[in-house]
């Protein structure tokens, strides 16, 4: 994973475009319970030499050169679709959260009564998920009121109104929505609408023969859930649902098209929206979305909306009702009885991601309460959680304030190094440079946890009502966003919880590094500085570069969507970016499966910028002194090895197939190979010659930032 600078729509659209995190020097506090160990976690100086395979020539496969032995020896755990050093970090956070929630649960149970404190509410929510006996007893009755509402709906307008509840209930919609900063007026919030309606990860699953088997399995899954909720004629209605979604897929934009910030910014009044997409009851939809007075929206996939409206208008009422019922069951399945959970796992985790076994219940409970998408890629873990409340409790124990201050200071050093890089660019004119530097200066670095905690005082949690807890948390979350909709933008707000093992570059020109990412191998207080520059510094550079990737460059210093480039510089940038896209489109993670260079372009530009900046910043940190040589490796080599080790990991084949069509991030081996082969220092450091497989001639290497 790595972040994306595309706007992060506040719930229910969960675009938490992820990355890594923070530049940290050896003197920094270690963000765990106790003082750091006497030696790095990996190897003698921060790199796990035993996990490398130095029998491979660096120019043949640098990913295996740095990670090959680990790849050969490591097995993907049966309860995960992937495993990596990053996921090992998540495992540690998960263990800590487990201990916290078990203690909170026990304390709240002993107290009895209605949970009042934040600790008690987290403990009661956790206990409601762990009470599988009660959940089995309730079964599908837990969502009966939602299903009854669908059955009572007499018209398409009634069903459109139910679609408006996606922020606060288990309903789904043809159109997702969220609140985020207005890209043409960054001081205000806007209401964004995007295409939705599909149960599979991407339109390609419906339209390409490569995914025929997955689509067949999906159809059986739809029938299974409809049967579990006692829906009439489940097999026939399941076929109708899949056919309905086929038409939605045909009308939908591709993931690559959705990345274009200019094309997806289409403001219109609600009255214009109704005329633009006839056949859909927008005002009823917005009323149930709790935005009845809304007058203006921003439509993303503009040409898709009329087509989706037409698909909806032509579909039989019983098809739309069955579609509603299925998605209610699908969205709520992780919180329901065993037959629902088993079916959910078989499709989402096993068939679509290659995960062999379901996670134990306490791990799923942590996801439900704390949030976090652990590779499944669906709504579970992104909806109806107490994520920021859990983060407040987590960081109080595991992330001291003094660490936050030191990281903020050190991240600023990377920002200064990026300024120097921009100033020295040989392909950019002075006018564009001036605007780029102005934008860089506006970036705010947020580290560890938000300055202002969320208020959960009015949230009611019942240890005997799991489904109700999820819905009440979702309502509290949506109230948080709608409550500030008419006010000025709050620049201190976070879009990612502190315990998350990721980072992001947001629309506020803020780069956020949560506490959960500040662990080895991204940061190790005892590692050689070159390793920390390659891993932590590289991902800071990645995040900074996102503000200037193929989409981020369209945002100016005020945060507005504006073209601030001279035509000549814009043309040069686009030409260089297209060369990079073409390079990545040739990468083949599986036979016949190619990376989509256009879909992944922003992340690939950011990776290239991150590694380039890490090397430059490390050299600057030496202040003219020669870098030490450790175990025969120079400073430059160790920076690049630090970057490569940060991406050490492996994934299932099914996960790769899903990733290349639905994820803007390249498979991890190409996050190492792709940038290194375009960096001159790599060739010099590892003596890569013209006859090497990954050699790129100097005049063909992509140099952007």
Coordinates of N, CA, C and O in Angstrom, one line a residue, residues 279-348:
X279 N -35.2 9.8 -13.5 CA -35.5 8.5 -13.1 C -35.0 8.1 -11.7 O -35.2 6.9 -11.3
X280 N -34.3 9.0 -11.1 CA -33.8 8.7 -9.7 C -34.2 9.8 -8.8 O -34.0 11.0 -9.1
X281 N -34.8 9.5 -7.7 CA -35.4 10.5 -6.8 C -34.3 11.1 -5.9 O -34.2 10.7 -4.7
X282 N -33.6 12.0 -6.4 CA -32.5 12.6 -5.7 C -32.9 13.3 -4.4 O -32.2 13.2 -3.4
X283 N -34.0 14.0 -4.4 CA -34.3 14.7 -3.2 C -34.7 13.8 -2.0 O -34.4 14.0 -0.8
X284 N -35.4 12.7 -2.4 CA -35.6 11.7 -1.3 C -34.3 11.0 -0.9 O -34.2 10.7 0.3
X285 N -33.5 10.8 -1.8 CA -32.1 10.2 -1.5 C -31.4 11.1 -0.5 O -30.9 10.6 0.5
X286 N -31.4 12.4 -0.8 CA -30.6 13.3 0.0 C -31.3 13.5 1.4 O -30.6 13.8 2.4
X287 N -32.6 13.4 1.4 CA -33.3 13.6 2.7 C -32.9 12.4 3.6 O -32.6 12.6 4.8
X288 N -32.9 11.2 3.1 CA -32.5 10.0 3.9 C -31.0 10.0 4.2 O -30.5 9.4 5.2
X289 N -30.2 10.8 3.4 CA -28.8 11.0 3.7 C -28.6 12.0 4.7 O -27.4 12.4 5.1
X290 N -29.7 12.6 5.2 CA -29.7 13.6 6.3 C -29.1 14.9 5.8 O -28.5 15.7 6.5
X291 N -29.3 15.2 4.5 CA -28.9 16.4 3.9 C -30.1 17.0 3.1 O -30.0 17.4 1.9
X292 N -31.2 17.2 3.7 CA -32.4 17.7 3.0 C -32.3 19.1 2.5 O -33.0 19.4 1.5
X293 N -31.5 19.9 3.0 CA -31.4 21.3 2.6 C -30.3 21.5 1.6 O -30.0 22.7 1.2
X294 N -29.6 20.5 1.2 CA -28.5 20.6 0.3 C -28.9 21.2 -1.0 O -30.0 20.8 -1.6
X295 N -28.2 22.1 -1.6 CA -28.5 22.7 -2.9 C -27.5 22.5 -3.9 O -27.8 22.7 -5.1
X296 N -26.3 22.0 -3.5 CA -25.2 21.9 -4.5 C -24.5 20.6 -4.2 O -24.2 20.2 -3.1
X297 N -24.1 19.9 -5.3 CA -23.3 18.7 -5.2 C -22.2 18.7 -6.2 O -22.2 19.5 -7.1
X298 N -21.2 17.8 -6.1 CA -20.2 17.6 -7.0 C -20.2 16.2 -7.5 O -20.0 15.3 -6.7
X299 N -20.5 16.1 -8.8 CA -20.6 14.7 -9.4 C -19.2 14.3 -9.9 O -18.5 15.1 -10.6
X300 N -18.9 13.1 -9.7 CA -17.6 12.6 -10.1 C -17.6 12.1 -11.6 O -17.2 12.7 -12.5
X301 N -18.2 10.9 -11.8 CA -18.2 10.2 -13.1 C -19.4 10.7 -13.9 O -20.3 10.0 -14.1
X302 N -19.2 11.9 -14.4 CA -20.4 12.7 -15.0 C -21.1 11.9 -16.1 O -22.3 11.8 -16.0
X303 N -20.4 11.3 -17.0 CA -21.1 10.7 -18.1 C -21.7 9.4 -17.7 O -22.6 8.9 -18.4
X304 N -21.3 8.8 -16.5 CA -21.9 7.5 -16.1 C -23.3 7.8 -15.4 O -24.1 6.9 -15.4
X305 N -23.5 8.9 -14.8 CA -24.7 9.2 -14.0 C -26.0 9.0 -14.8 O -26.9 8.3 -14.3
X306 N -26.1 9.6 -16.0 CA -27.4 9.4 -16.7 C -27.6 7.9 -17.1 O -28.7 7.4 -17.1
X307 N -26.5 7.2 -17.4 CA -26.6 5.8 -17.8 C -27.0 5.0 -16.6 O -27.9 4.1 -16.7
X308 N -26.5 5.3 -15.4 CA -26.9 4.6 -14.2 C -28.3 4.9 -13.9 O -29.1 4.0 -13.4
X309 N -28.7 6.1 -14.1 CA -30.2 6.5 -13.8 C -31.1 5.7 -14.8 O -32.2 5.2 -14.4
X310 N -30.6 5.5 -16.0 CA -31.4 4.8 -17.0 C -31.5 3.3 -16.6 O -32.6 2.6 -16.7
X311 N -30.4 2.7 -16.2 CA -30.4 1.3 -15.7 C -31.4 1.1 -14.6 O -32.1 0.2 -14.6
X312 N -31.3 2.1 -13.7 CA -32.2 2.0 -12.5 C -33.7 2.1 -12.9 O -34.6 1.4 -12.5
X313 N -34.0 3.0 -13.8 CA -35.4 3.3 -14.3 C -36.0 2.1 -15.0 O -37.2 1.9 -15.0
X314 N -35.1 1.3 -15.7 CA -35.6 0.2 -16.5 C -35.7 -1.1 -15.7 O -36.3 -2.1 -16.2
X315 N -35.0 -1.2 -14.6 CA -34.9 -2.5 -13.9 C -36.3 -2.8 -13.2 O -36.9 -1.8 -12.6
X316 N -36.7 -4.0 -13.2 CA -38.0 -4.3 -12.5 C -37.8 -4.1 -11.0 O -36.8 -4.2 -10.4
X317 N -38.9 -3.7 -10.4 CA -38.9 -3.4 -9.0 C -38.4 -4.5 -8.1 O -37.7 -4.3 -7.2
X318 N -38.9 -5.7 -8.5 CA -38.4 -6.9 -7.7 C -36.9 -7.1 -7.8 O -36.3 -7.6 -6.8
X319 N -36.3 -6.8 -8.9 CA -34.9 -6.9 -9.0 C -34.2 -5.9 -8.1 O -33.2 -6.3 -7.4
X320 N -34.6 -4.7 -8.1 CA -34.0 -3.7 -7.2 C -34.2 -4.0 -5.8 O -33.3 -3.9 -4.9
X321 N -35.4 -4.6 -5.4 CA -35.6 -5.0 -4.0 C -34.7 -6.1 -3.6 O -34.1 -6.1 -2.5
X322 N -34.5 -7.1 -4.5 CA -33.6 -8.2 -4.2 C -32.2 -7.7 -4.1 O -31.4 -8.2 -3.3
X323 N -31.8 -6.7 -5.0 CA -30.5 -6.2 -4.9 C -30.2 -5.5 -3.6 O -29.2 -5.6 -2.9
X324 N -31.2 -4.7 -3.1 CA -31.2 -4.1 -1.8 C -31.0 -5.1 -0.7 O -30.1 -5.0 0.2
X325 N -31.8 -6.2 -0.7 CA -31.8 -7.2 0.3 C -30.5 -7.9 0.4 O -29.9 -8.1 1.5
X326 N -29.9 -8.2 -0.8 CA -28.6 -8.9 -0.8 C -27.6 -8.0 -0.2 O -26.7 -8.5 0.6
X327 N -27.5 -6.7 -0.6 CA -26.4 -5.9 -0.2 C -26.5 -5.5 1.3 O -25.5 -5.4 2.0
X328 N -27.8 -5.5 1.8 CA -27.9 -5.3 3.3 C -27.3 -6.5 4.0 O -26.6 -6.4 5.0
X329 N -27.6 -7.7 3.5 CA -27.1 -8.9 4.1 C -25.6 -9.0 3.9 O -24.8 -9.4 4.8
X330 N -25.1 -8.6 2.8 CA -23.6 -8.6 2.5 C -22.9 -7.7 3.4 O -21.9 -8.0 4.0
X331 N -23.4 -6.4 3.5 CA -22.7 -5.4 4.4 C -22.8 -5.8 5.8 O -21.9 -5.4 6.6
X332 N -23.8 -6.5 6.3 CA -23.9 -6.8 7.7 C -23.4 -8.2 8.0 O -23.3 -8.6 9.2
X333 N -23.1 -9.0 7.0 CA -22.7 -10.4 7.2 C -21.6 -10.6 8.3 O -21.7 -11.6 9.1
X334 N -20.5 -9.8 8.3 CA -19.5 -10.1 9.3 C -20.0 -9.9 10.8 O -19.3 -10.4 11.7
X335 N -21.1 -9.3 11.0 CA -21.7 -9.1 12.3 C -22.8 -10.1 12.7 O -23.4 -10.0 13.7
X336 N -23.1 -11.0 11.7 CA -24.2 -11.9 11.9 C -23.8 -13.3 12.3 O -22.6 -13.5 12.6
X337 N -24.7 -14.2 12.2 CA -24.4 -15.6 12.7 C -23.5 -16.3 11.7 O -23.2 -15.8 10.6
X338 N -23.1 -17.5 12.1 CA -22.0 -18.3 11.4 C -22.3 -18.5 9.9 O -21.4 -18.4 9.1
X339 N -23.5 -18.9 9.5 CA -23.8 -19.1 8.1 C -23.5 -17.9 7.3 O -22.9 -18.0 6.2
X340 N -23.8 -16.7 7.8 CA -23.5 -15.4 7.0 C -22.0 -15.2 7.0 O -21.4 -14.9 5.9
X341 N -21.3 -15.4 8.1 CA -19.9 -15.1 8.2 C -19.1 -16.1 7.3 O -18.2 -15.7 6.6
X342 N -19.5 -17.4 7.3 CA -18.9 -18.4 6.5 C -19.0 -18.0 5.0 O -18.0 -18.1 4.2
X343 N -20.2 -17.7 4.6 CA -20.4 -17.3 3.2 C -19.6 -16.1 2.8 O -19.0 -16.0 1.7
X344 N -19.6 -15.1 3.7 CA -18.9 -13.9 3.5 C -17.4 -14.2 3.3 O -16.7 -13.7 2.3
X345 N -16.8 -15.0 4.1 CA -15.4 -15.3 4.0 C -15.1 -16.1 2.7 O -14.1 -15.8 2.1
X346 N -16.0 -17.0 2.4 CA -15.7 -17.8 1.1 C -15.6 -16.9 -0.1 O -14.8 -17.1 -1.0
X347 N -16.4 -15.9 -0.2 CA -16.4 -15.0 -1.3 C -15.3 -13.9 -1.2 O -14.3 -13.9 -1.9
X348 N -15.4 -13.1 -0.2 CA -14.6 -11.9 -0.1 C -13.1 -12.2 0.2 O -12.2 -11.6 -0.4

